Amino acid sequence: MNHHGQEPAPGVPPAGENLEYRVAHLRDRIAGGPLGELGARLEVRGETVLLTGTVPSAHTRDEICDLVAAELAGHQVHCDITVADSSSPDHAEDLA
Amino acid sequence: MIRAAAVGDIHMAPETQGILRPAFETLPDCADLLLLAGDLTRHGTPEEARVVAREIQGLGVPVVAVLGNHDQHDDRPEEVTAILEDAGAQVLEGRSVVVDCGGERVGVAGTTGFGGGFVGRSAGEFGEPLMKEFVRYSRRCAESLRASLDQLAEQGCDLRIALTHYSPVPDTLAGEPLEIYPFLGSYLLAEAIDTAGADLAVHGHAHLGTENGMTNGGVRVRNVAQPVIGRAFHVYHLHARQPVGAAVAGGPT
C-alpha cells in the first residue's frame, strides 16, 4: 500500500514538526549562516537537545545557545559548548 | 633541534581580536617558527583576515600558514592570503618555503588539501561531474604536496614538514563521527607524504579528533586544531636526521 502524500500515521508528527529534522536543519543554519560554526554538535536525546563542541569565544557560544533555545522553544536545550583555551602550552613534545 | 609551534582552527572574527596575542608573544621563548593549519577565520572575509593579521604581525618568529575551508567560504582566498602575507606570513598552496632556524634549514610544504576518505572507504573518480571533480581536486592537492616535498628534498633541507588543513590519516580523526571521515581528509595526502618523505605532518579541521597519528610510511601526524590541543598552540621538538653515511664517514675504516 502506498502512503505517498497521505496524512502521517496516528501518533506520528508531520515531518515539519519532527524534532530530528528540525535539529538537522538548525545545525545546517548554524554551520552555513552568519555564525559559520561547524564546531557545534546538536543531538536529540529524548525530548532534550544537547549542544556540545568547542567554539572560539563566549560570544559565539551564547549566540548558538540563544538561537537554538529560541528556535526549539518548548523543548529543553542543554548547552555544554565550551570555549577554546587560548593559554600558552606548559610543555613541548619531543619527536625524537 | 628545531622547535615548531603549531595551531589550526582558530576561527577568528572581530570579537576574538587579541585573544591569542598574549600567548603568541611568548613564541620567541619557546619556538623557532609558527605553523598555522588553516581555518584562521570564521568566514574568510577580509575583515576577519585583518584580525588574524594583527594577531600574528611582528611576532619575532617566522609564520607559515595554509588556508582552511572556512577561509574560502567568502570566495576571496586570494584577498585573505594577501592580507596575511602583508602581515609577514607565508601562505602556502601547492608550494613550499624554506625557513632558517638557527642554522638548520626547515622546509614546509603546504596545501589546504581536501576530502575523499581513506583506504577502502574512499570516494572514486566516477559518475556525476561533481563527484569526479571532487576526487580530482583532492588528487591535485595531494600531487602538489608531493611535488613540494620533493623540491624541499632537492634543496637539501635538514627537516621537512607537510602542512595541510585536511587530514592525511584517519588516526587523528578518532572522536569524529565515522560517517563524516570522507569530508575530513584523504589518504591521497598521506600517500604523497610517504612517497616524498617528511619528518612531520601537521593538520587541523577535525575539532573532535585526537592529536596523534602516523602515516603508513611512519611519518608522525599531529592534529593541531585548537579544540583538540586545548591551548593557543603546541610545540614539537624535531631533530634533523643524520645524513646517510655520516656515521661511517666519521668512524674507523
mmCIF file of C-alpha atoms in Angstrom:
data_model
loop_
_atom_site.group_PDB
_atom_site.id
_atom_site.type_symbol
_atom_site.label_atom_id
_atom_site.label_comp_id
_atom_site.label_asym_id
_atom_site.label_seq_id
_atom_site.Cartn_x
_atom_site.Cartn_y
_atom_site.Cartn_z
ATOM 1 C CA MET A 1 0.000 0.000 0.000
ATOM 2 C CA ASN A 2 1.326 3.388 -0.963
ATOM 3 C CA HIS A 3 1.028 6.149 1.656
ATOM 4 C CA HIS A 4 2.680 8.763 -0.553
ATOM 5 C CA GLY A 5 1.151 12.194 0.036
ATOM 6 C CA GLN A 6 -1.212 10.977 2.720
ATOM 7 C CA GLU A 7 -1.534 12.157 6.305
ATOM 8 C CA PRO A 8 1.071 10.696 8.686
ATOM 9 C CA ALA A 9 0.052 7.688 10.712
ATOM 10 C CA PRO A 10 -1.705 8.435 14.011
ATOM 11 C CA GLY A 11 0.786 9.491 16.685
ATOM 12 C CA VAL A 12 3.475 10.469 14.135
ATOM 13 C CA PRO A 13 4.046 14.250 13.888
ATOM 14 C CA PRO A 14 4.193 15.873 10.437
ATOM 15 C CA ALA A 15 7.735 15.997 9.041
ATOM 16 C CA GLY A 16 7.894 19.769 9.636
ATOM 17 C CA GLU A 17 7.397 19.245 13.365
ATOM 18 C CA ASN A 18 9.733 16.280 13.665
ATOM 19 C CA LEU A 19 12.398 17.244 16.208
ATOM 20 C CA GLU A 20 15.227 15.348 14.475
ATOM 21 C CA TYR A 21 14.614 17.078 11.136
ATOM 22 C CA ARG A 22 14.276 20.469 12.839
ATOM 23 C CA VAL A 23 17.587 19.918 14.654
ATOM 24 C CA ALA A 24 19.281 18.820 11.403
ATOM 25 C CA HIS A 25 18.151 21.978 9.589
ATOM 26 C CA LEU A 26 19.096 24.145 12.549
ATOM 27 C CA ARG A 27 22.571 22.637 12.528
ATOM 28 C CA ASP A 28 22.856 23.495 8.817
ATOM 29 C CA ARG A 29 21.876 27.084 9.605
ATOM 30 C CA ILE A 30 24.492 27.362 12.364
ATOM 31 C CA ALA A 31 27.171 25.957 10.032
ATOM 32 C CA GLY A 32 26.274 27.877 6.892
ATOM 33 C CA GLY A 33 24.696 31.083 8.191
ATOM 34 C CA PRO A 34 26.272 34.148 9.784
ATOM 35 C CA LEU A 35 27.541 32.049 12.680
ATOM 36 C CA GLY A 36 29.593 29.844 10.331
ATOM 37 C CA GLU A 37 30.196 27.447 13.168
ATOM 38 C CA LEU A 38 30.917 23.838 12.254
ATOM 39 C CA GLY A 39 32.284 23.003 15.681
ATOM 40 C CA ALA A 40 28.926 22.773 17.444
ATOM 41 C CA ARG A 41 27.050 19.480 17.618
ATOM 42 C CA LEU A 42 23.325 19.277 18.205
ATOM 43 C CA GLU A 43 21.941 15.918 19.249
ATOM 44 C CA VAL A 44 18.444 14.837 20.198
ATOM 45 C CA ARG A 45 18.305 12.951 23.494
ATOM 46 C CA GLY A 46 14.671 12.043 24.045
ATOM 47 C CA GLU A 47 12.863 15.380 24.422
ATOM 48 C CA THR A 48 16.095 17.249 25.197
ATOM 49 C CA VAL A 49 18.511 18.763 22.681
ATOM 50 C CA LEU A 50 22.164 18.546 23.715
ATOM 51 C CA LEU A 51 24.707 21.060 22.369
ATOM 52 C CA THR A 52 28.392 20.137 22.549
ATOM 53 C CA GLY A 53 31.649 21.243 20.948
ATOM 54 C CA THR A 54 34.296 23.934 21.347
ATOM 55 C CA VAL A 55 33.952 27.447 19.897
ATOM 56 C CA PRO A 56 36.398 30.382 19.787
ATOM 57 C CA SER A 57 34.566 32.761 22.147
ATOM 58 C CA ALA A 58 31.920 33.031 24.852
ATOM 59 C CA HIS A 59 30.065 35.383 22.492
ATOM 60 C CA THR A 60 29.756 32.618 19.868
ATOM 61 C CA ARG A 61 28.702 30.065 22.474
ATOM 62 C CA ASP A 62 25.948 32.375 23.748
ATOM 63 C CA GLU A 63 24.768 33.185 20.216
ATOM 64 C CA ILE A 64 24.410 29.493 19.380
ATOM 65 C CA CYS A 65 22.700 28.588 22.644
ATOM 66 C CA ASP A 66 20.269 31.519 22.373
ATOM 67 C CA LEU A 67 19.441 30.693 18.743
ATOM 68 C CA VAL A 68 18.777 27.035 19.486
ATOM 69 C CA ALA A 69 16.683 27.817 22.559
ATOM 70 C CA ALA A 70 14.576 30.296 20.563
ATOM 71 C CA GLU A 71 14.108 28.009 17.558
ATOM 72 C CA LEU A 72 13.250 24.990 19.657
ATOM 73 C CA ALA A 73 11.040 26.766 22.188
ATOM 74 C CA GLY A 74 9.108 24.181 24.169
ATOM 75 C CA HIS A 75 11.981 21.708 24.152
ATOM 76 C CA GLN A 76 14.638 21.547 26.818
ATOM 77 C CA VAL A 77 18.010 22.671 25.419
ATOM 78 C CA HIS A 78 21.143 21.705 27.332
ATOM 79 C CA CYS A 79 24.229 23.740 26.318
ATOM 80 C CA ASP A 80 27.544 22.021 27.037
ATOM 81 C CA ILE A 81 29.525 24.053 24.474
ATOM 82 C CA THR A 82 32.937 25.094 25.772
ATOM 83 C CA VAL A 83 35.226 27.976 24.789
ATOM 84 C CA ALA A 84 38.671 27.201 23.357
ATOM 85 C CA ASP A 85 41.555 27.662 25.782
ATOM 86 C CA SER A 86 43.949 30.327 24.485
ATOM 87 C CA SER A 87 46.729 29.937 27.031
ATOM 88 C CA SER A 88 50.334 29.063 26.184
ATOM 89 C CA PRO A 89 51.338 25.396 26.435
ATOM 90 C CA ASP A 90 53.249 24.351 29.565
ATOM 91 C CA HIS A 91 55.357 21.730 27.788
ATOM 92 C CA ALA A 92 56.619 20.680 24.360
ATOM 93 C CA GLU A 93 56.541 17.251 22.714
ATOM 94 C CA ASP A 94 59.908 15.844 21.760
ATOM 95 C CA LEU A 95 59.659 13.920 18.478
ATOM 96 C CA ALA A 96 62.978 12.134 18.802
ATOM 97 C CA MET B 1 66.892 20.543 17.088
ATOM 98 C CA ILE B 2 64.166 22.897 15.928
ATOM 99 C CA ARG B 3 61.032 23.879 17.790
ATOM 100 C CA ALA B 4 57.884 24.065 15.668
ATOM 101 C CA ALA B 5 54.806 25.668 17.211
ATOM 102 C CA ALA B 6 51.515 24.863 15.521
ATOM 103 C CA VAL B 7 47.806 25.554 15.784
ATOM 104 C CA GLY B 8 44.828 25.456 13.441
ATOM 105 C CA ASP B 9 41.134 26.264 13.526
ATOM 106 C CA ILE B 10 41.420 29.483 15.488
ATOM 107 C CA HIS B 11 38.344 30.811 13.610
ATOM 108 C CA MET B 12 38.993 34.467 14.313
ATOM 109 C CA ALA B 13 36.430 37.236 13.933
ATOM 110 C CA PRO B 14 36.321 40.830 15.245
ATOM 111 C CA GLU B 15 35.027 39.733 18.654
ATOM 112 C CA THR B 16 38.065 37.466 19.195
ATOM 113 C CA GLN B 17 40.682 40.103 18.368
ATOM 114 C CA GLY B 18 43.561 39.879 20.829
ATOM 115 C CA ILE B 19 42.587 36.538 22.384
ATOM 116 C CA LEU B 20 45.672 34.696 21.092
ATOM 117 C CA ARG B 21 48.150 37.565 21.009
ATOM 118 C CA PRO B 22 49.404 37.216 24.629
ATOM 119 C CA ALA B 23 50.225 33.532 24.062
ATOM 120 C CA PHE B 24 51.712 34.215 20.619
ATOM 121 C CA GLU B 25 54.027 36.824 22.137
ATOM 122 C CA THR B 26 55.702 34.035 24.150
ATOM 123 C CA LEU B 27 56.681 32.230 20.916
ATOM 124 C CA PRO B 28 60.243 33.596 20.622
ATOM 125 C CA ASP B 29 60.975 31.968 24.014
ATOM 126 C CA CYS B 30 59.750 28.504 23.077
ATOM 127 C CA ALA B 31 59.635 28.114 19.282
ATOM 128 C CA ASP B 32 61.583 28.778 16.093
ATOM 129 C CA LEU B 33 58.565 29.059 13.815
ATOM 130 C CA LEU B 34 54.762 29.054 13.945
ATOM 131 C CA LEU B 35 52.668 26.845 11.665
ATOM 132 C CA LEU B 36 49.020 27.767 11.100
ATOM 133 C CA ALA B 37 46.961 24.817 9.836
ATOM 134 C CA GLY B 38 44.020 26.646 8.278
ATOM 135 C CA ASP B 39 40.565 27.862 9.358
ATOM 136 C CA LEU B 40 42.163 31.001 10.651
ATOM 137 C CA THR B 41 38.959 32.979 10.056
ATOM 138 C CA ARG B 42 35.306 32.221 10.546
ATOM 139 C CA HIS B 43 34.008 33.082 7.050
ATOM 140 C CA GLY B 44 37.109 34.042 5.068
ATOM 141 C CA THR B 45 36.260 37.751 4.856
ATOM 142 C CA PRO B 46 38.994 40.408 4.509
ATOM 143 C CA GLU B 47 37.805 41.945 7.804
ATOM 144 C CA GLU B 48 38.386 38.644 9.611
ATOM 145 C CA ALA B 49 41.718 38.149 7.837
ATOM 146 C CA ARG B 50 42.832 41.527 9.179
ATOM 147 C CA VAL B 51 42.005 40.296 12.699
ATOM 148 C CA VAL B 52 44.341 37.329 12.128
ATOM 149 C CA ALA B 53 46.963 39.620 10.577
ATOM 150 C CA ARG B 54 47.045 41.800 13.696
ATOM 151 C CA GLU B 55 47.317 38.672 15.842
ATOM 152 C CA ILE B 56 50.427 37.381 14.026
ATOM 153 C CA GLN B 57 52.194 40.562 12.939
ATOM 154 C CA GLY B 58 55.719 41.120 14.297
ATOM 155 C CA LEU B 59 55.810 38.008 16.468
ATOM 156 C CA GLY B 60 59.563 37.537 16.151
ATOM 157 C CA VAL B 61 59.286 34.049 14.647
ATOM 158 C CA PRO B 62 58.514 33.119 11.020
ATOM 159 C CA VAL B 63 54.845 32.275 10.402
ATOM 160 C CA VAL B 64 53.897 29.699 7.760
ATOM 161 C CA ALA B 65 50.218 29.030 7.037
ATOM 162 C CA VAL B 66 47.748 27.226 4.837
ATOM 163 C CA LEU B 67 44.129 28.264 4.438
ATOM 164 C CA GLY B 68 41.205 26.105 5.529
ATOM 165 C CA ASN B 69 37.695 25.631 4.186
ATOM 166 C CA HIS B 70 36.376 28.483 6.376
ATOM 167 C CA ASP B 71 38.975 30.813 4.880
ATOM 168 C CA GLN B 72 37.490 30.114 1.434
ATOM 169 C CA HIS B 73 33.829 30.487 2.344
ATOM 170 C CA ASP B 74 33.596 34.116 1.199
ATOM 171 C CA ASP B 75 35.162 33.145 -2.165
ATOM 172 C CA ARG B 76 38.081 35.527 -1.631
ATOM 173 C CA PRO B 77 41.009 33.275 -0.665
ATOM 174 C CA GLU B 78 43.430 35.446 -2.672
ATOM 175 C CA GLU B 79 42.496 38.516 -0.611
ATOM 176 C CA VAL B 80 42.802 36.564 2.643
ATOM 177 C CA THR B 81 46.199 35.300 1.507
ATOM 178 C CA ALA B 82 47.390 38.804 0.569
ATOM 179 C CA ILE B 83 46.338 40.263 3.927
ATOM 180 C CA LEU B 84 48.140 37.511 5.856
ATOM 181 C CA GLU B 85 51.243 37.850 3.672
ATOM 182 C CA ASP B 86 51.262 41.621 4.256
ATOM 183 C CA ALA B 87 51.452 40.751 7.959
ATOM 184 C CA GLY B 88 54.554 38.672 7.280
ATOM 185 C CA ALA B 89 53.122 35.163 6.979
ATOM 186 C CA GLN B 90 53.986 32.774 4.166
ATOM 187 C CA VAL B 91 50.680 31.308 2.964
ATOM 188 C CA LEU B 92 51.256 28.070 1.076
ATOM 189 C CA GLU B 93 49.062 26.440 -1.525
ATOM 190 C CA GLY B 94 50.822 23.869 -3.639
ATOM 191 C CA ARG B 95 54.221 25.314 -2.847
ATOM 192 C CA SER B 96 56.918 25.260 -0.199
ATOM 193 C CA VAL B 97 59.128 27.601 1.773
ATOM 194 C CA VAL B 98 62.479 27.111 3.485
ATOM 195 C CA VAL B 99 62.937 28.728 6.891
ATOM 196 C CA ASP B 100 66.327 29.205 8.520
ATOM 197 C CA CYS B 101 66.019 28.202 12.177
ATOM 198 C CA GLY B 102 69.297 28.874 13.935
ATOM 199 C CA GLY B 103 71.346 27.464 11.085
ATOM 200 C CA GLU B 104 69.045 24.495 10.371
ATOM 201 C CA ARG B 105 67.050 24.674 7.176
ATOM 202 C CA VAL B 106 63.428 23.696 7.729
ATOM 203 C CA GLY B 107 61.271 23.142 4.670
ATOM 204 C CA VAL B 108 57.500 23.440 4.907
ATOM 205 C CA ALA B 109 55.308 22.171 2.064
ATOM 206 C CA GLY B 110 51.689 23.239 2.232
ATOM 207 C CA THR B 111 48.260 22.801 0.752
ATOM 208 C CA THR B 112 44.770 23.057 2.178
ATOM 209 C CA GLY B 113 44.139 19.559 0.836
ATOM 210 C CA PHE B 114 40.642 18.163 0.542
ATOM 211 C CA GLY B 115 38.417 15.217 1.440
ATOM 212 C CA GLY B 116 37.640 11.919 -0.212
ATOM 213 C CA GLY B 117 38.212 9.457 2.607
ATOM 214 C CA PHE B 118 40.662 6.763 3.494
ATOM 215 C CA VAL B 119 41.849 3.456 2.067
ATOM 216 C CA GLY B 120 38.961 1.078 1.418
ATOM 217 C CA ARG B 121 36.394 3.737 2.300
ATOM 218 C CA SER B 122 37.102 6.474 -0.181
ATOM 219 C CA ALA B 123 35.280 8.294 -2.940
ATOM 220 C CA GLY B 124 36.089 7.321 -6.516
ATOM 221 C CA GLU B 125 36.519 9.386 -9.655
ATOM 222 C CA PHE B 126 33.309 8.082 -11.188
ATOM 223 C CA GLY B 127 29.778 9.153 -12.063
ATOM 224 C CA GLU B 128 28.452 12.682 -11.888
ATOM 225 C CA PRO B 129 30.761 15.542 -12.965
ATOM 226 C CA LEU B 130 30.634 16.993 -9.433
ATOM 227 C CA MET B 131 31.742 13.690 -7.933
ATOM 228 C CA LYS B 132 34.600 13.320 -10.395
ATOM 229 C CA GLU B 133 35.730 16.896 -9.782
ATOM 230 C CA PHE B 134 35.601 16.301 -6.015
ATOM 231 C CA VAL B 135 38.101 13.457 -6.292
ATOM 232 C CA ARG B 136 40.221 15.147 -8.966
ATOM 233 C CA TYR B 137 40.568 18.255 -6.813
ATOM 234 C CA SER B 138 41.730 16.165 -3.862
ATOM 235 C CA ARG B 139 44.200 14.388 -6.146
ATOM 236 C CA ARG B 140 45.598 17.708 -7.427
ATOM 237 C CA CYS B 141 46.132 18.955 -3.860
ATOM 238 C CA ALA B 142 47.961 15.744 -2.926
ATOM 239 C CA GLU B 143 50.071 15.849 -6.080
ATOM 240 C CA SER B 144 51.113 19.438 -5.335
ATOM 241 C CA LEU B 145 52.092 18.401 -1.805
ATOM 242 C CA ARG B 146 54.256 15.564 -3.113
ATOM 243 C CA ALA B 147 55.962 17.841 -5.639
ATOM 244 C CA SER B 148 56.636 20.500 -2.976
ATOM 245 C CA LEU B 149 58.136 17.938 -0.583
ATOM 246 C CA ASP B 150 60.310 16.566 -3.411
ATOM 247 C CA GLN B 151 61.506 20.075 -4.132
ATOM 248 C CA LEU B 152 62.463 20.559 -0.468
ATOM 249 C CA ALA B 153 64.472 17.309 -0.588
ATOM 250 C CA GLU B 154 66.338 18.568 -3.657
ATOM 251 C CA GLN B 155 67.099 21.787 -1.770
ATOM 252 C CA GLY B 156 68.784 19.741 0.966
ATOM 253 C CA CYS B 157 66.586 20.778 3.881
ATOM 254 C CA ASP B 158 67.542 19.403 7.298
ATOM 255 C CA LEU B 159 63.889 18.834 8.165
ATOM 256 C CA ARG B 160 60.704 18.711 6.101
ATOM 257 C CA ILE B 161 57.174 19.371 7.367
ATOM 258 C CA ALA B 162 53.922 18.762 5.476
ATOM 259 C CA LEU B 163 51.320 21.362 6.453
ATOM 260 C CA THR B 164 47.669 20.801 5.480
ATOM 261 C CA HIS B 165 44.215 21.680 6.741
ATOM 262 C CA TYR B 166 42.559 18.372 5.865
ATOM 263 C CA SER B 167 43.878 15.221 7.488
ATOM 264 C CA PRO B 168 46.143 12.718 5.732
ATOM 265 C CA VAL B 169 45.230 9.873 8.117
ATOM 266 C CA PRO B 170 42.155 8.580 9.960
ATOM 267 C CA ASP B 171 44.089 8.165 13.251
ATOM 268 C CA THR B 172 43.762 11.837 14.184
ATOM 269 C CA LEU B 173 40.033 11.831 13.425
ATOM 270 C CA ALA B 174 39.215 9.454 16.280
ATOM 271 C CA GLY B 175 36.304 11.060 18.117
ATOM 272 C CA GLU B 176 34.633 12.374 14.974
ATOM 273 C CA PRO B 177 31.585 10.521 13.626
ATOM 274 C CA LEU B 178 32.809 7.798 11.235
ATOM 275 C CA GLU B 179 30.195 8.879 8.684
ATOM 276 C CA ILE B 180 31.946 12.214 8.056
ATOM 277 C CA TYR B 181 35.523 10.923 7.690
ATOM 278 C CA PRO B 182 35.404 11.364 3.875
ATOM 279 C CA PHE B 183 34.824 15.094 4.462
ATOM 280 C CA LEU B 184 37.711 15.378 6.886
ATOM 281 C CA GLY B 185 40.633 14.126 4.860
ATOM 282 C CA SER B 186 42.108 11.905 2.211
ATOM 283 C CA TYR B 187 44.587 9.054 2.093
ATOM 284 C CA LEU B 188 45.981 10.700 -1.056
ATOM 285 C CA LEU B 189 47.676 13.268 1.198
ATOM 286 C CA ALA B 190 49.321 10.508 3.260
ATOM 287 C CA GLU B 191 50.401 8.705 0.100
ATOM 288 C CA ALA B 192 52.019 11.925 -1.130
ATOM 289 C CA ILE B 193 53.786 12.433 2.214
ATOM 290 C CA ASP B 194 55.057 8.852 2.283
ATOM 291 C CA THR B 195 56.170 8.974 -1.355
ATOM 292 C CA ALA B 196 58.204 12.147 -0.982
ATOM 293 C CA GLY B 197 59.119 11.715 2.694
ATOM 294 C CA ALA B 198 58.681 14.135 5.600
ATOM 295 C CA ASP B 199 59.651 14.443 9.254
ATOM 296 C CA LEU B 200 56.234 15.597 10.467
ATOM 297 C CA ALA B 201 52.747 16.183 9.076
ATOM 298 C CA VAL B 202 50.570 18.830 10.717
ATOM 299 C CA HIS B 203 46.874 19.396 10.043
ATOM 300 C CA GLY B 204 43.687 20.788 11.576
ATOM 301 C CA HIS B 205 39.993 20.645 10.558
ATOM 302 C CA ALA B 206 38.855 17.810 12.857
ATOM 303 C CA HIS B 207 37.758 19.554 16.066
ATOM 304 C CA LEU B 208 36.588 16.360 17.726
ATOM 305 C CA GLY B 209 39.603 14.300 16.680
ATOM 306 C CA THR B 210 42.769 13.443 18.566
ATOM 307 C CA GLU B 211 46.251 14.895 18.354
ATOM 308 C CA ASN B 212 48.491 11.959 17.487
ATOM 309 C CA GLY B 213 48.651 9.758 14.417
ATOM 310 C CA MET B 214 51.052 8.246 11.912
ATOM 311 C CA THR B 215 51.056 7.519 8.194
ATOM 312 C CA ASN B 216 51.569 4.003 6.875
ATOM 313 C CA GLY B 217 55.087 5.078 5.977
ATOM 314 C CA GLY B 218 55.881 6.030 9.590
ATOM 315 C CA VAL B 219 55.592 9.813 9.356
ATOM 316 C CA ARG B 220 54.185 11.285 12.542
ATOM 317 C CA VAL B 221 50.961 13.262 12.162
ATOM 318 C CA ARG B 222 49.638 15.864 14.578
ATOM 319 C CA ASN B 223 46.116 17.306 14.552
ATOM 320 C CA VAL B 224 46.613 20.805 15.944
ATOM 321 C CA ALA B 225 43.022 22.046 15.737
ATOM 322 C CA GLN B 226 42.744 24.371 18.731
ATOM 323 C CA PRO B 227 39.791 22.490 20.274
ATOM 324 C CA VAL B 228 41.935 19.317 20.132
ATOM 325 C CA ILE B 229 45.144 20.670 21.641
ATOM 326 C CA GLY B 230 43.270 22.862 24.134
ATOM 327 C CA ARG B 231 45.893 25.617 24.005
ATOM 328 C CA ALA B 232 46.877 28.592 21.858
ATOM 329 C CA PHE B 233 49.445 26.317 20.167
ATOM 330 C CA HIS B 234 51.522 23.209 20.761
ATOM 331 C CA VAL B 235 55.290 22.935 20.334
ATOM 332 C CA TYR B 236 57.081 19.985 18.724
ATOM 333 C CA HIS B 237 60.833 19.456 19.007
ATOM 334 C CA LEU B 238 62.223 17.955 15.808
ATOM 335 C CA HIS B 239 65.683 16.519 15.295
ATOM 336 C CA ALA B 240 67.433 16.517 11.937
ATOM 337 C CA ARG B 241 68.298 13.026 10.785
ATOM 338 C CA GLN B 242 71.948 12.149 10.337
ATOM 339 C CA PRO B 243 72.751 12.164 6.627
ATOM 340 C CA VAL B 244 73.086 8.621 5.280
ATOM 341 C CA GLY B 245 76.714 7.525 5.666
ATOM 342 C CA ALA B 246 77.592 10.296 8.117
ATOM 343 C CA ALA B 247 78.356 7.894 10.968
ATOM 344 C CA VAL B 248 80.572 5.786 8.720
ATOM 345 C CA ALA B 249 82.405 8.800 7.373
ATOM 346 C CA GLY B 250 83.476 9.888 10.861
ATOM 347 C CA GLY B 251 84.163 6.382 12.229
ATOM 348 C CA PRO B 252 87.012 3.886 11.908
ATOM 349 C CA THR B 253 87.765 2.477 8.481
#
